[in-house]
Tab-separated table of C-alpha atoms in Angstrom:
chain	number	residue	atom	x	y	z
A	137	MET	CA	-21.998	-8.508	-4.582
A	138	LYS	CA	-22.001	-11.959	-2.941
A	139	LEU	CA	-19.075	-12.934	-5.154
A	140	HIS	CA	-17.058	-9.927	-3.882
A	141	ALA	CA	-17.856	-10.834	-0.271
A	142	LEU	CA	-16.810	-14.424	-0.920
A	143	GLY	CA	-13.590	-13.222	-2.531
A	144	ALA	CA	-12.890	-10.901	0.409
A	145	SER	CA	-13.480	-13.770	2.831
A	146	ALA	CA	-11.052	-15.915	0.882
A	147	VAL	CA	-8.414	-13.192	1.100
A	148	ALA	CA	-8.983	-12.845	4.844
A	149	LEU	CA	-8.580	-16.584	5.299
A	150	ALA	CA	-5.488	-16.600	3.118
A	151	LEU	CA	-3.980	-13.830	5.237
A	152	ALA	CA	-4.837	-15.598	8.465
A	153	PHE	CA	-3.837	-19.143	7.543
A	154	THR	CA	-1.088	-18.815	4.989
A	155	SER	CA	2.500	-19.856	5.647
A	156	PRO	CA	4.645	-17.337	7.569
A	157	ALA	CA	6.759	-16.574	4.482
A	158	LYS	CA	3.692	-15.882	2.346
A	159	ALA	CA	2.081	-13.847	5.133
A	160	THR	CA	5.243	-11.759	5.402
A	161	ALA	CA	5.352	-11.207	1.643
A	162	ALA	CA	1.672	-10.230	1.598
A	163	ARG	CA	2.204	-7.816	4.501
A	164	ASP	CA	5.265	-6.358	2.744
A	165	PHE	CA	3.195	-5.794	-0.385
A	166	VAL	CA	0.419	-4.095	1.605
A	167	LEU	CA	2.973	-1.836	3.307
A	168	ILE	CA	4.752	-0.940	0.061
A	169	ALA	CA	1.449	-0.233	-1.713
A	170	THR	CA	0.300	1.951	1.197
A	171	THR	CA	3.621	3.778	1.351
A	172	THR	CA	3.422	4.378	-2.392
A	173	GLY	CA	-0.047	5.886	-2.068
A	174	ILE	CA	0.977	8.202	0.767
A	175	THR	CA	4.217	9.193	-0.964
A	176	ILE	CA	2.280	10.141	-4.093
A	177	LEU	CA	0.103	12.429	-1.963
A	178	LYS	CA	2.940	13.979	0.054
A	179	CYS	CA	5.693	14.195	-2.558
A	180	PRO	CA	4.760	15.991	-5.767
A	181	ASN	CA	8.223	15.356	-7.239
A	182	TYR	CA	7.621	11.573	-7.297
A	183	ASP	CA	5.215	9.569	-9.407
A	184	ALA	CA	4.211	5.914	-9.500
A	185	VAL	CA	5.842	3.730	-12.131
A	186	GLU	CA	3.126	2.191	-14.278
A	187	GLY	CA	2.991	-1.500	-13.402
A	188	GLY	CA	5.636	-1.032	-10.706
A	189	LEU	CA	3.549	-2.388	-7.826
A	190	VAL	CA	2.480	-5.394	-9.882
A	191	LYS	CA	6.080	-6.181	-10.788
A	192	TYR	CA	7.166	-5.704	-7.153
A	193	GLY	CA	4.385	-8.011	-5.946
A	194	ASP	CA	5.301	-10.608	-8.546
A	195	SER	CA	8.965	-10.408	-7.531
A	196	ILE	CA	8.187	-11.230	-3.884
A	197	GLY	CA	5.645	-13.933	-4.703
A	198	VAL	CA	2.420	-12.102	-3.876
A	199	ASP	CA	-0.848	-12.559	-5.760
A	200	VAL	CA	-1.347	-8.892	-6.613
A	201	ASP	CA	-4.821	-9.553	-8.010
A	202	ARG	CA	-5.797	-10.868	-4.578
A	203	TYR	CA	-4.190	-8.182	-2.389
A	204	GLY	CA	-4.277	-5.090	-4.614
A	205	PRO	CA	-8.043	-4.401	-4.510
A	206	PRO	CA	-8.267	-4.619	-0.677
A	207	VAL	CA	-5.341	-2.189	-0.339
A	208	ALA	CA	-6.901	0.261	-2.800
A	209	ALA	CA	-10.289	-0.013	-1.068
A	210	ALA	CA	-8.698	0.518	2.351
A	211	LEU	CA	-6.847	3.615	1.154
A	212	ARG	CA	-10.075	4.961	-0.291
A	213	VAL	CA	-12.297	4.299	2.754
A	214	ILE	CA	-9.675	5.707	5.156
A	215	SER	CA	-9.393	8.795	2.924
A	216	ASP	CA	-13.195	9.199	2.936
A	217	MET	CA	-13.415	8.554	-0.798
A	218	PRO	CA	-15.919	6.349	-2.640
A	219	TYR	CA	-14.956	2.675	-2.378
A	220	ASN	CA	-16.273	-0.791	-3.156
A	221	ARG	CA	-17.178	-2.371	0.180
A	222	GLY	CA	-16.881	-5.812	-1.366
A	223	ASP	CA	-13.154	-5.216	-1.879
A	224	LEU	CA	-12.461	-4.481	1.796
A	225	VAL	CA	-10.700	-7.073	3.935
A	226	PRO	CA	-10.596	-6.036	7.607
A	227	GLU	CA	-7.106	-7.434	8.206
A	228	VAL	CA	-5.732	-5.502	5.234
A	229	THR	CA	-7.557	-2.324	6.274
A	230	GLN	CA	-6.003	-2.574	9.749
A	231	VAL	CA	-2.482	-2.881	8.313
A	232	VAL	CA	-3.121	0.036	5.947
A	233	ARG	CA	-4.546	2.220	8.747
A	234	ASN	CA	-1.558	1.499	11.023
A	235	ALA	CA	0.903	2.166	8.202
A	236	ILE	CA	-0.756	5.480	7.370
A	237	GLY	CA	-0.479	6.515	11.023
A	238	GLU	CA	3.231	5.688	11.098
A	239	LEU	CA	3.838	7.456	7.791
A	240	GLN	CA	2.011	10.567	9.004
A	241	ASP	CA	4.091	10.536	12.201
A	242	ASN	CA	7.277	10.226	10.137
A	243	HIS	CA	6.154	13.033	7.844
A	244	ALA	CA	5.550	15.285	10.848
A	245	LYS	CA	9.010	14.448	12.278
A	246	LEU	CA	10.978	14.640	9.035
A	247	GLY	CA	9.185	17.358	7.088
A	248	ASP	CA	8.414	17.257	3.382
A	249	ARG	CA	11.940	17.218	1.986
A	250	LYS	CA	13.423	14.482	4.197
A	251	PHE	CA	10.241	12.410	4.099
A	252	CYS	CA	10.133	12.484	0.312
A	253	ARG	CA	13.809	11.718	0.001
A	254	LYS	CA	13.593	8.789	2.439
A	255	TYR	CA	10.465	7.138	1.074
A	256	GLY	CA	10.600	8.334	-2.528
A	257	ASP	CA	14.190	7.208	-2.969
A	258	PHE	CA	13.467	3.820	-1.375
A	259	LEU	CA	10.391	3.249	-3.535
A	260	GLU	CA	12.383	4.329	-6.577
A	261	SER	CA	15.083	1.790	-5.686
A	262	ILE	CA	12.550	-1.057	-5.813
A	263	GLY	CA	11.007	0.159	-9.082
A	264	VAL	CA	7.670	1.365	-7.722
A	265	MET	CA	8.179	5.145	-8.047
A	266	ARG	CA	10.293	7.577	-10.029
A	267	ARG	CA	11.270	11.207	-9.729
A	268	LYS	CA	9.284	13.508	-11.973
A	269	PHE	CA	12.122	15.999	-12.424
């Protein structure tokens, strides 16, 4: 457990003190991963591409092994699902929570069809999601 807390602290420090370009890439990854998770829930005609988020993260220079677990844990805790507290990073959780709020607002404004087309098509274009049918 102490190792997880140490790892989470390292991620938090990396987020806070990394170069602006790396911070932007990490934030982009967190946003894309969050958008993917919400799109999977809201859009039954889209599915995640296996390994798509990892490839996307690699393509923008993000250490997916460092940022993936905090995003997954944040999505789980916000959704009131079981989660590993050691994987949480407060800064990541805040970005995920804000992104979910914006996505929910957009879903309410656009409705299912337009929301899914907008986000599903975009995520498909970057290789993270695909249409099921």
